[in-house]
mmCIF file of C-alpha atoms and ligand atoms in Angstrom:
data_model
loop_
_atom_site.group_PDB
_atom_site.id
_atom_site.type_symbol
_atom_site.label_atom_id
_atom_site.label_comp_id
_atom_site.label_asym_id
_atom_site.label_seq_id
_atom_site.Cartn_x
_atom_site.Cartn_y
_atom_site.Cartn_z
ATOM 1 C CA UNK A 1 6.087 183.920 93.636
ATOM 2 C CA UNK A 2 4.632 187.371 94.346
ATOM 3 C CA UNK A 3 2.883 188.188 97.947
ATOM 4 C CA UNK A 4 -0.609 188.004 97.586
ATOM 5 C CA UNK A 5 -2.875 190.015 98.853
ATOM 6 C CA UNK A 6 -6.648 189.334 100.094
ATOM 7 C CA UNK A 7 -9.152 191.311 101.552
ATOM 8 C CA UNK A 8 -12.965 191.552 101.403
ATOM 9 C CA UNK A 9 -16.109 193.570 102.227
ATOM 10 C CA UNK A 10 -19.677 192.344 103.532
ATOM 11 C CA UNK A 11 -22.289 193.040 100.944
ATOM 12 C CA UNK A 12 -24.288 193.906 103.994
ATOM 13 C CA UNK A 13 -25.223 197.498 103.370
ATOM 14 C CA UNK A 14 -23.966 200.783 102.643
ATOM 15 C CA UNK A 15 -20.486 200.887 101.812
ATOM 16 C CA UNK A 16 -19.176 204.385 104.384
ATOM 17 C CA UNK A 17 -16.246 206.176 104.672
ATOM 18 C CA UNK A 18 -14.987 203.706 107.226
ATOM 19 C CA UNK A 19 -15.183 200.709 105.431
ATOM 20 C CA UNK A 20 -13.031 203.109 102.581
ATOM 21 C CA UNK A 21 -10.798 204.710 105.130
ATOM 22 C CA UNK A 22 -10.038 201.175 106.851
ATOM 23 C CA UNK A 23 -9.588 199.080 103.859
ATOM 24 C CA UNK A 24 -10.566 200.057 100.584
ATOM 25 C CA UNK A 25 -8.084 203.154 100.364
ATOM 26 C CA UNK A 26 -5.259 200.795 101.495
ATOM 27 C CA UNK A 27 -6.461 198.290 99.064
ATOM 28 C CA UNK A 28 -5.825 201.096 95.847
ATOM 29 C CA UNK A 29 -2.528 202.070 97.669
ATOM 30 C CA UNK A 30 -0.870 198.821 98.032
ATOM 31 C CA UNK A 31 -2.343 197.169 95.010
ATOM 32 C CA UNK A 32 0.064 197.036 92.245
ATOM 33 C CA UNK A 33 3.286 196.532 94.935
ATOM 34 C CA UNK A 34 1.153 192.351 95.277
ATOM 35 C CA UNK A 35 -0.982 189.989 93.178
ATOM 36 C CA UNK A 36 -4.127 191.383 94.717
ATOM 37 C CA UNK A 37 -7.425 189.444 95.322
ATOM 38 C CA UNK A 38 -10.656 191.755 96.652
ATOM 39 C CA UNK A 39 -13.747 189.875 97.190
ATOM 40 C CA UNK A 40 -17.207 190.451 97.996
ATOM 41 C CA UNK A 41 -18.089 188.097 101.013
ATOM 42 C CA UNK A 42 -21.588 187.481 100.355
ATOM 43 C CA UNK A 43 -21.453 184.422 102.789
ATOM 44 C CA UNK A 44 -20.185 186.481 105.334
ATOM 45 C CA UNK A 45 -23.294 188.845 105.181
ATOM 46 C CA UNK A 46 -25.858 185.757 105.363
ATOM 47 C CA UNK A 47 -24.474 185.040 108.588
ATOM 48 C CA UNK A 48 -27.452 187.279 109.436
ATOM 49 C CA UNK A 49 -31.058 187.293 107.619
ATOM 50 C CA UNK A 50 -30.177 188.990 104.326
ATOM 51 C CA UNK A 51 -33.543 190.210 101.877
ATOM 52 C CA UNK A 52 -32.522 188.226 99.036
ATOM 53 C CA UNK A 53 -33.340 190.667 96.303
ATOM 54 C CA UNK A 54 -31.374 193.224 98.286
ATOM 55 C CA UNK A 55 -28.410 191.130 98.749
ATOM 56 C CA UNK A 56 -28.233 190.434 94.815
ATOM 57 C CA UNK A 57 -28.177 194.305 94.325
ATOM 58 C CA UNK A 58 -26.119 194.537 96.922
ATOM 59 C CA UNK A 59 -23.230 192.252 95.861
ATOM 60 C CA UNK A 60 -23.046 194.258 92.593
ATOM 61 C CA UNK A 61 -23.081 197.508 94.166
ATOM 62 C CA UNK A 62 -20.036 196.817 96.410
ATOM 63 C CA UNK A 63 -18.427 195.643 93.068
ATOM 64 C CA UNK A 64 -19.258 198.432 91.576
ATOM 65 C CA UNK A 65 -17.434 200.425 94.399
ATOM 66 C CA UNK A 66 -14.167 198.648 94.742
ATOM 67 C CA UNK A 67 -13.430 199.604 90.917
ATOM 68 C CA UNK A 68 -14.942 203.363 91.608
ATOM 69 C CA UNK A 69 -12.784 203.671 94.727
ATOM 70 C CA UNK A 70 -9.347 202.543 92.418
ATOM 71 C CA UNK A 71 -9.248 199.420 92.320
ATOM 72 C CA UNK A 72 -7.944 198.394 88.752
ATOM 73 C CA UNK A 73 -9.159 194.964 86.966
ATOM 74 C CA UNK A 74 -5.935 195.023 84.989
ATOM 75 C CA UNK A 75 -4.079 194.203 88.443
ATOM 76 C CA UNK A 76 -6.155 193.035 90.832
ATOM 77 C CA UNK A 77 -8.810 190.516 91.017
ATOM 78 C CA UNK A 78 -12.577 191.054 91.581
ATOM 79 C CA UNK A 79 -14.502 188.347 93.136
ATOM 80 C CA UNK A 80 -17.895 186.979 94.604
ATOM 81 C CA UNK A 81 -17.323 184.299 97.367
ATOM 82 C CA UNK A 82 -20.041 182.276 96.764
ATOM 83 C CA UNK A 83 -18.818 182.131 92.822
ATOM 84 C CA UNK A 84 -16.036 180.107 94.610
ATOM 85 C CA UNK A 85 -17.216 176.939 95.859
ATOM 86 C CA UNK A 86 -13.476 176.392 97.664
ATOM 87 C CA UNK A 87 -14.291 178.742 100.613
ATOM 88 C CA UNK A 88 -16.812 176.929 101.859
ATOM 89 C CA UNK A 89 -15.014 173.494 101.468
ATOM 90 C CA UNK A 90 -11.655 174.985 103.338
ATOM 91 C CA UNK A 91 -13.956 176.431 106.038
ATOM 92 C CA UNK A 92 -15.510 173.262 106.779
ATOM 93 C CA UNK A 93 -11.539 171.739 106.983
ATOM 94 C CA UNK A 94 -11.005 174.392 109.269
ATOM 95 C CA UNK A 95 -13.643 174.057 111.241
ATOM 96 C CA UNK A 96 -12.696 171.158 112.731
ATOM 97 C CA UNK A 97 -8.852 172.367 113.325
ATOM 98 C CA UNK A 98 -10.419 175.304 115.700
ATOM 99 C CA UNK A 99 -11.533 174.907 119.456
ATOM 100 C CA UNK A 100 -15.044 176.306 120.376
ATOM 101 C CA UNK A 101 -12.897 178.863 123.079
ATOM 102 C CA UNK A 102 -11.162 180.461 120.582
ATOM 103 C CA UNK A 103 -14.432 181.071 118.651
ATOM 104 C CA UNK A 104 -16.381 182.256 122.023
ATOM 105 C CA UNK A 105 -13.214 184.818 122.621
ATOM 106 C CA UNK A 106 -14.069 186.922 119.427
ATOM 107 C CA UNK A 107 -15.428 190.296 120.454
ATOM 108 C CA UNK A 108 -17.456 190.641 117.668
ATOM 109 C CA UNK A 109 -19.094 187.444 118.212
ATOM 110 C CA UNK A 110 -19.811 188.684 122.161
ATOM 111 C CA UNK A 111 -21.196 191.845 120.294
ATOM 112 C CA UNK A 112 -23.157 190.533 117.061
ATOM 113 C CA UNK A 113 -24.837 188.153 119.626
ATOM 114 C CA UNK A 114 -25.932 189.702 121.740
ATOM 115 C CA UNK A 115 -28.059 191.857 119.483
ATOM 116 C CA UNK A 116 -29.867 188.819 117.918
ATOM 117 C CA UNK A 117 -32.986 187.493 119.964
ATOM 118 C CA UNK A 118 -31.042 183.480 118.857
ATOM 119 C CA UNK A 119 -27.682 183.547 118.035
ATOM 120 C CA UNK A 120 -27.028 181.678 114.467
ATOM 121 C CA UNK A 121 -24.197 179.324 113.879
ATOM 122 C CA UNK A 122 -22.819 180.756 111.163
ATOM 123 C CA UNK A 123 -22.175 184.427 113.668
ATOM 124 C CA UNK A 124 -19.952 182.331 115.796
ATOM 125 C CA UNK A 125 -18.254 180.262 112.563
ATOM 126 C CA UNK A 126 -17.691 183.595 110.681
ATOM 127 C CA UNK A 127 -13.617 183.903 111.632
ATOM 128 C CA UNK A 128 -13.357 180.678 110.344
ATOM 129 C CA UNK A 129 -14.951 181.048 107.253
ATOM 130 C CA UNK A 130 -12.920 184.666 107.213
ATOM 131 C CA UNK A 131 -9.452 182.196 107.712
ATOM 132 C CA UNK A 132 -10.924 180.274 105.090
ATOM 133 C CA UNK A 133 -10.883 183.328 102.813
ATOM 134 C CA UNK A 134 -7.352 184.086 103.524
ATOM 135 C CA UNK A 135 -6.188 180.600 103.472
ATOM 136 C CA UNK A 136 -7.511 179.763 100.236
ATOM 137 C CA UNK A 137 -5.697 182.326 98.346
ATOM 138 C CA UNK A 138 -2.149 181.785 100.453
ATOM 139 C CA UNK A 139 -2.475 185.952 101.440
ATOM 140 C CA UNK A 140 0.495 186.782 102.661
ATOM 141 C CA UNK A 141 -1.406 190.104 103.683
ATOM 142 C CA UNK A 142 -4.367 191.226 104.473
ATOM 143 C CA UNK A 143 -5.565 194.958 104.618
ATOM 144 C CA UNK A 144 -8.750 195.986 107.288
ATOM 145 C CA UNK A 145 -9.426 198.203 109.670
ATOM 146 C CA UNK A 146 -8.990 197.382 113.151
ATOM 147 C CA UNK A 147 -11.937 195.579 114.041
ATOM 148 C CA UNK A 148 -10.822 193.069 112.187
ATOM 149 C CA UNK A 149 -7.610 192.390 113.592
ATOM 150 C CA UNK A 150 -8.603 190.035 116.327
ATOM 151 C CA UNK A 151 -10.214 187.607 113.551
ATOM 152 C CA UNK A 152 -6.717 188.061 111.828
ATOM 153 C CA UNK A 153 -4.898 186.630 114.824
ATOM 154 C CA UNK A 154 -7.129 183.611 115.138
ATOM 155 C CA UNK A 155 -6.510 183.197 111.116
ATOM 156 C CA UNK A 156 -2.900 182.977 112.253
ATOM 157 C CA UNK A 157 -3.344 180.546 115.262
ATOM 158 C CA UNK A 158 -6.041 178.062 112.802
ATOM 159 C CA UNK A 159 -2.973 178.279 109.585
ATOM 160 C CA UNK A 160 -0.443 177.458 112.425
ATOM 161 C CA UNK A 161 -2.205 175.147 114.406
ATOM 162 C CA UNK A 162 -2.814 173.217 110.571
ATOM 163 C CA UNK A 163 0.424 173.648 109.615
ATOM 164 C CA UNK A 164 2.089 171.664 112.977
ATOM 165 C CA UNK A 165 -0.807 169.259 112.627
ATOM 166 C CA UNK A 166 -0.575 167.687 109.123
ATOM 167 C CA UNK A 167 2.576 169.710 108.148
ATOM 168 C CA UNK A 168 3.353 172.910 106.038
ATOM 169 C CA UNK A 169 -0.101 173.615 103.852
ATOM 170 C CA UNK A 170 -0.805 177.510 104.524
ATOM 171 C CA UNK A 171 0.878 180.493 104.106
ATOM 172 C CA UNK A 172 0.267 182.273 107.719
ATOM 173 C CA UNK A 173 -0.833 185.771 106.713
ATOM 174 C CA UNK A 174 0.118 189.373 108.192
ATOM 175 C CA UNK A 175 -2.179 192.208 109.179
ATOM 176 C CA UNK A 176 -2.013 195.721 107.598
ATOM 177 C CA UNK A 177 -3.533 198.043 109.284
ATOM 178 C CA UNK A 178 -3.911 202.544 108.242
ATOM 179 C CA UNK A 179 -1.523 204.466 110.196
ATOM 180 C CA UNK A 180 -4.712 206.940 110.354
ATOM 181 C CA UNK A 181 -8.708 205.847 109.764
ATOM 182 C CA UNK A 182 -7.938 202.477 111.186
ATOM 183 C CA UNK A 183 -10.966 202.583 113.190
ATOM 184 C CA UNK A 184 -13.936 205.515 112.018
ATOM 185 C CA UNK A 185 -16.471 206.228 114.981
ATOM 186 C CA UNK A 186 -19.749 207.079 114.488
ATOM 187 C CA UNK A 187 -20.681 210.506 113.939
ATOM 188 C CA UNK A 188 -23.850 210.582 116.294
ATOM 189 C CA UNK A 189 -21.941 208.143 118.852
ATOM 190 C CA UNK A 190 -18.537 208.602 118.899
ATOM 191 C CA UNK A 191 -17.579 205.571 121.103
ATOM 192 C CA UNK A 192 -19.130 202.956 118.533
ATOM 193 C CA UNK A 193 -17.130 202.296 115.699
ATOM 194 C CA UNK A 194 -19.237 203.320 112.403
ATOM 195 C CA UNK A 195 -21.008 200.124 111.188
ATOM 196 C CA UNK A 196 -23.387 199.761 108.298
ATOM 197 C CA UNK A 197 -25.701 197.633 110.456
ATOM 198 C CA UNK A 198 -26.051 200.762 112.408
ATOM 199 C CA UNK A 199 -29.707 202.332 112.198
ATOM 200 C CA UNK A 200 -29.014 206.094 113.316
ATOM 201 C CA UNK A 201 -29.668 208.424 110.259
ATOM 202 C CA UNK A 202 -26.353 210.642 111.306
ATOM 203 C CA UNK A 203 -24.273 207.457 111.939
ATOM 204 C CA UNK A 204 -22.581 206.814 108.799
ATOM 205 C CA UNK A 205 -21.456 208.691 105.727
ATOM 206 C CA UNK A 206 -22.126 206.255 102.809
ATOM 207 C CA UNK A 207 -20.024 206.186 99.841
ATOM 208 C CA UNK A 208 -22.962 206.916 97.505
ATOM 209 C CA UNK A 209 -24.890 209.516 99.960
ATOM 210 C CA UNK A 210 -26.391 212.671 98.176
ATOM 211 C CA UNK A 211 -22.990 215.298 98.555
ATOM 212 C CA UNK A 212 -25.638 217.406 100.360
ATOM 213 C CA UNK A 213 -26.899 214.750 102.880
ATOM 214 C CA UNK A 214 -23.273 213.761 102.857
ATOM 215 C CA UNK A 215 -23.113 217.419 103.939
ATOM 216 C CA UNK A 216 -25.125 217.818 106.322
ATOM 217 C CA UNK A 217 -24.296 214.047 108.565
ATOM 218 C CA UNK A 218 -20.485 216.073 109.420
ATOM 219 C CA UNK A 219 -22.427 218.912 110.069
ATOM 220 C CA UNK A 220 -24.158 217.012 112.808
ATOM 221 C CA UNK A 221 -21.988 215.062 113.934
ATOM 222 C CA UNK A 222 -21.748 214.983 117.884
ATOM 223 C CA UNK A 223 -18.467 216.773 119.235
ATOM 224 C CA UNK A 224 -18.890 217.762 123.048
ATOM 225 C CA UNK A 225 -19.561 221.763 124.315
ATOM 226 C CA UNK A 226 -16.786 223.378 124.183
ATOM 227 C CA UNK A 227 -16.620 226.322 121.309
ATOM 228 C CA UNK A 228 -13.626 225.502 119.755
ATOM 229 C CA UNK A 229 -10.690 222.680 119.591
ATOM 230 C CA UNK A 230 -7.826 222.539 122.070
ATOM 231 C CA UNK A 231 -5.534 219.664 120.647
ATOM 232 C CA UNK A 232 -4.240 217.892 123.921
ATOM 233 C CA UNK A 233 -7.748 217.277 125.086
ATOM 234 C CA UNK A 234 -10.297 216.338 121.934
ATOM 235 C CA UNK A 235 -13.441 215.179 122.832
ATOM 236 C CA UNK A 236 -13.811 211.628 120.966
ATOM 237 C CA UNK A 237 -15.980 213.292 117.962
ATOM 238 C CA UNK A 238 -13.769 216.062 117.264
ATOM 239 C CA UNK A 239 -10.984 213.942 117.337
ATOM 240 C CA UNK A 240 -13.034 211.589 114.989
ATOM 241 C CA UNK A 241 -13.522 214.349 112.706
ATOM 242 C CA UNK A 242 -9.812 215.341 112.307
ATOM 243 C CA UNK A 243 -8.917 211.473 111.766
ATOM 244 C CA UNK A 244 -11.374 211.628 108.804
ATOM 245 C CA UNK A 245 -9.948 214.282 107.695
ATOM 246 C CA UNK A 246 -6.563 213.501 108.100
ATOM 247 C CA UNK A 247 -7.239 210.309 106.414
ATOM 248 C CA UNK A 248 -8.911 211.521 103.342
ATOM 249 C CA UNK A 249 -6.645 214.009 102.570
ATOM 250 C CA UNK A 250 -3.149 212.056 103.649
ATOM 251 C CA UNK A 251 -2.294 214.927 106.238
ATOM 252 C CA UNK A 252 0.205 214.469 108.721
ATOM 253 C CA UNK A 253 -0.579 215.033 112.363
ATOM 254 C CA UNK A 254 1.690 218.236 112.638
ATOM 255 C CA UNK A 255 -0.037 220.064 110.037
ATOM 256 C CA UNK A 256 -3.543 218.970 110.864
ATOM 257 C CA UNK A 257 -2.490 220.353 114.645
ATOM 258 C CA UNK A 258 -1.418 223.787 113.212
ATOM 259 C CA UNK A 259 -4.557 223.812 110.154
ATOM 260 C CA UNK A 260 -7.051 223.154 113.891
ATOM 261 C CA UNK A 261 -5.760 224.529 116.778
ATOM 262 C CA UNK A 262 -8.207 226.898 118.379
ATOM 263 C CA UNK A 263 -10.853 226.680 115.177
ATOM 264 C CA UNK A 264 -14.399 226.512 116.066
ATOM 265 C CA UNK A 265 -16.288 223.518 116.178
ATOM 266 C CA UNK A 266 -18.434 225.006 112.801
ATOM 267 C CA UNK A 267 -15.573 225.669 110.929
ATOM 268 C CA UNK A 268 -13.773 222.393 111.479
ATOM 269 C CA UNK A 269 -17.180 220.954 110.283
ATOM 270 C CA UNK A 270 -16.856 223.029 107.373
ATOM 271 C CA UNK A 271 -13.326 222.085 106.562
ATOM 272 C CA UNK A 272 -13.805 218.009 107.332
ATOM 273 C CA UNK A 273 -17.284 217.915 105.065
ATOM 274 C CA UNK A 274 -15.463 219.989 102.423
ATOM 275 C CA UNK A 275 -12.485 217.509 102.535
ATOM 276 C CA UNK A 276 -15.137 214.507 102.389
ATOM 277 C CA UNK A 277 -17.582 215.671 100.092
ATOM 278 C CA UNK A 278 -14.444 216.496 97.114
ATOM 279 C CA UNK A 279 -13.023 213.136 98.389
ATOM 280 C CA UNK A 280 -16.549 211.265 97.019
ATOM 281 C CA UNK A 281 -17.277 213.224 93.928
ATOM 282 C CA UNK A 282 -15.018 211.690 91.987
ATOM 283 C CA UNK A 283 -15.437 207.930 93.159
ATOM 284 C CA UNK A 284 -19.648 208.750 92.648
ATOM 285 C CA UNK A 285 -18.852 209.806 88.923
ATOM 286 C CA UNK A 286 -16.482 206.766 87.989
ATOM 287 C CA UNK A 287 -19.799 204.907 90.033
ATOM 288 C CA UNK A 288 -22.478 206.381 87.923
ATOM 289 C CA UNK A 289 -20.246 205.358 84.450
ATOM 290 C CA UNK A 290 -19.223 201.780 85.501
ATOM 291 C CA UNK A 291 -22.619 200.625 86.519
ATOM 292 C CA UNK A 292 -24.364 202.640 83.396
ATOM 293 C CA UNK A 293 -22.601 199.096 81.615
ATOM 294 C CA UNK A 294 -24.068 195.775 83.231
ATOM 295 C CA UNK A 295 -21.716 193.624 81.131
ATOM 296 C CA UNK A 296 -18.787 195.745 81.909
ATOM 297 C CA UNK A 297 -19.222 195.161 85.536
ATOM 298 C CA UNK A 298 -20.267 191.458 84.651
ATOM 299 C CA UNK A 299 -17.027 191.071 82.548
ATOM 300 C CA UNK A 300 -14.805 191.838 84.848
ATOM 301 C CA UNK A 301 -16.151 189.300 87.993
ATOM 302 C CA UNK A 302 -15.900 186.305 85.048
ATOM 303 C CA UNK A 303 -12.286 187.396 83.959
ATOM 304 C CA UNK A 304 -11.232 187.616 87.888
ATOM 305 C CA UNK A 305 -13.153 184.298 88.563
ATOM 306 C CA UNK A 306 -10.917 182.567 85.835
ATOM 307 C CA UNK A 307 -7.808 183.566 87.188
ATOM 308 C CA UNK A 308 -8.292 182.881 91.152
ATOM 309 C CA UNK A 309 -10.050 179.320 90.300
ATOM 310 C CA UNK A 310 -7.002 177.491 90.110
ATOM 311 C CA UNK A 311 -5.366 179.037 93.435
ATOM 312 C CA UNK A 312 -8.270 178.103 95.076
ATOM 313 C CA UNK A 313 -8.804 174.479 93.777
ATOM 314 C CA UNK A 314 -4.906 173.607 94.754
ATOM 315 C CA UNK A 315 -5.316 174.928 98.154
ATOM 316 C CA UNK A 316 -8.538 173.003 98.205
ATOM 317 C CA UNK A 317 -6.966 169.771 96.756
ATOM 318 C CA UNK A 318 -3.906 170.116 99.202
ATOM 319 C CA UNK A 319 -5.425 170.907 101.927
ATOM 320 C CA UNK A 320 -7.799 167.357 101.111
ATOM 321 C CA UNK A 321 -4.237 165.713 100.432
ATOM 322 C CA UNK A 322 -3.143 166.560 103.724
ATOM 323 C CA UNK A 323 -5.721 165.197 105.987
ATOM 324 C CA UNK A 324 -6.135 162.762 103.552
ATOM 325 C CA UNK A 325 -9.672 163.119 102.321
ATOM 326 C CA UNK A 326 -10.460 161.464 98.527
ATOM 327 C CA UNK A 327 -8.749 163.192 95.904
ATOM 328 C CA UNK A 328 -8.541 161.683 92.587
HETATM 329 N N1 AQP B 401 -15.596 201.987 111.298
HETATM 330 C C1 AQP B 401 -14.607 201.448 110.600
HETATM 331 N N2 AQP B 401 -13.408 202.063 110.526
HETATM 332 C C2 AQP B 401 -12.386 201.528 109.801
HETATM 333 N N3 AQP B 401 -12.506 200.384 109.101
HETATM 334 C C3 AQP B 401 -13.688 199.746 109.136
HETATM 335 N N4 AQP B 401 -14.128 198.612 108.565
HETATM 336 C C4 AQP B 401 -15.417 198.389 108.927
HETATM 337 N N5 AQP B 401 -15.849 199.373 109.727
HETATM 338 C C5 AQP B 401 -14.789 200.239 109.878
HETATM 339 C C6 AQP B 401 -13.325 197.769 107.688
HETATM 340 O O1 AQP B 401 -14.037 197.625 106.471
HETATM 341 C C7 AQP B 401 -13.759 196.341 105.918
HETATM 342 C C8 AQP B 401 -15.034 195.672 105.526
HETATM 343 O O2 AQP B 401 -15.832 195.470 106.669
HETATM 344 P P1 AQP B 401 -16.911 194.314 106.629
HETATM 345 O O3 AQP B 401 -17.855 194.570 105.543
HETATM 346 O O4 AQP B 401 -16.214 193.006 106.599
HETATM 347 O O5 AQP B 401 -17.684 194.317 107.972
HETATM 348 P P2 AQP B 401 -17.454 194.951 109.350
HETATM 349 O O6 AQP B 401 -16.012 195.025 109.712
HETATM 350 O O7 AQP B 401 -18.342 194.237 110.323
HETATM 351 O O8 AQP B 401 -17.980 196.390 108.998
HETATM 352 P P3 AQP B 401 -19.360 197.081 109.232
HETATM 353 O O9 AQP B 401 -19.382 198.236 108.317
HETATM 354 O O10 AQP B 401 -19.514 197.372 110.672
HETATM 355 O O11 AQP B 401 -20.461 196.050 108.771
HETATM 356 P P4 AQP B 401 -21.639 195.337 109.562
HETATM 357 O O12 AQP B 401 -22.398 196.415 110.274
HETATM 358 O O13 AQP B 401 -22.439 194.675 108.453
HETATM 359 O O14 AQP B 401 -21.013 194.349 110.496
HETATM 360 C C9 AQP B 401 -12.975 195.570 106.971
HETATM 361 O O15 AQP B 401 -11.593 195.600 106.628
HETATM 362 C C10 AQP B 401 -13.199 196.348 108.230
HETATM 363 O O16 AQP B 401 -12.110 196.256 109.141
#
């Protein structure tokens, strides 16, 4: 059996270059090497209040934007989580495999709490329902950027902590992180990671931004107030700015040191929103033609849907066999 691949995006906002850099430009690299599942995790994004004509938009937007990044229906699979009833079933199965501790330890939970006036359920269940994801499908690897790597350790610790419980079920999945872009910062606050839940109008370069507001955000961005760049001590924007770069255009750190050295702040700018800006074009243009066909886009989530299904109603049914729940 081939390695299988599974990943997913929230469709919780706009789609930015670090949600691409992290994941989806890994996901178009490593795609045909695995039989390779992407999925839009609409129950992920409900985990906090979602406008529901928004969500529905945005669900086929992020669609839209896996195939214009690369990835191809002919060998990988497109899918909606809440098409697939099994994720929700296996979460509840592995709900009750996971202490509360482990749940409380996740950093994003400490974080995504603390921002809500009360703090929902489903924000301290989401690396279980994540697990569930993985779990479903058997992934024996999952591509994200690094902020996701503690939830990948807990999927590790719930498949193993299953497996020595009621005996071999689920394949226990490995992490695959980019050697560069693992972890984008924001461009007006270079200590946060960039988020699409963030509400700064420089924070994030979105995927479908105007190329001249696109532009502009890198020409912002925050670096610190020195003139120009002296490699052993970056200030964390300008070092931000050369991992985008470097990222985008596959450079190695050697030759982004000698393209940088002593530039000035401006013209490193220049250079990273020229880089960016002829990075997007071509992903906004295959965009613009995919979603100018409804049915196309429509097509292609039914045909994926029809070949996952049965992965995820074995898991389901042996996962029920297991703890023995009623199975017919
Ligand atoms: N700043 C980032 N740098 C690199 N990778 C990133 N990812 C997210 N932010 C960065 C990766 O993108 C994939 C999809 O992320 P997600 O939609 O599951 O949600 P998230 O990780 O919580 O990302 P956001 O953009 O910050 O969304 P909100 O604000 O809605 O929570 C994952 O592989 C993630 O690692």
């Amino acid at each position: 059996m081939r390695v299988r691949v599974f990943s997913g995006v929230q469709p919780s906002g706009n789609l930015h270059i670090g949600n691409y850099l992290g994941a989806l430009k890994n996901w178009v690299a490593i795609q045909r090497d695995y039989e390779s599942i992407f999925c839009i995790v609409d129950l992920h994004a409900i985990t906090v209040y979602q406008d529901p004509a928004e969500l529905k938009r945005k669900i086929r937007e992020t669609a839209g934007l896996f195939l214009a990044c690369g990835i191809d229906p002919a060998h990988s699979s497109v899918i909606v989580q809440s098409q697939v009833t099994g994720h929700a079933e296996l979460a509840w199965m592995l709900t009750c495999v996971t202490p509360l501790g482990w749940l409380e330890r996740m950093t994003q939970f400490k974080a995504k709490s603390q921002a809500q006036e009360t703090i929902g359920d489903g924000i301290l269940q989401y690396p279980v329902l994540m697990a569930a994801d993985i779990l479903l499908y058997q992934a024996g690897i999952v591509p994200v950027g690094d902020d996701q790597a503690q939830h990948l350790e807990l999927t590790r610790d719930i498949a193993q902590r299953f497996n020595s419980l009621y005996g071999e079920t689920f394949v226990v999945p490995a992490t695959k992180l980019p050697l560069v872009g693992a972890r984008v910062m924001g461009l007006d606050e270079p200590d946060k990671k960039m988020s699409k839940s963030a509400t700064g109008a420089n924070h994030a370069v979105g995927m479908l931004d105007p190329i001249d507001v696109a532009r502009k955000k890198i020409m912002r961005a925050t670096t610190d107030s020195q003139p120009a760049i002296v490699w052993d001590t970056l200030a964390p924007g300008v070092e931000n700015l050369i991992s985008i770069y470097r990222a985008f255009g596959e450079v190695d750190e050697a030759t982004a040191r000698q393209e940088f050295e002593g530039l000035r702040y401006g013209d490193l700018k220049k250079k990273v929103a020229d880089m960016v800006v002829e990075s997007l074009k071509p992903i906004q243009q295959r965009y613009a033609e995919i979603t100018a066909d409804p049915a196309y886009l429509d097509g292609i989530l039914q045909s994926s849907y029809e070949r996952i299904a049965p992965i995820a109603q074995s898991t389901v049914e042996l996962t029920k066999t297991r703890m023995g729940l009623y199975t017919r």
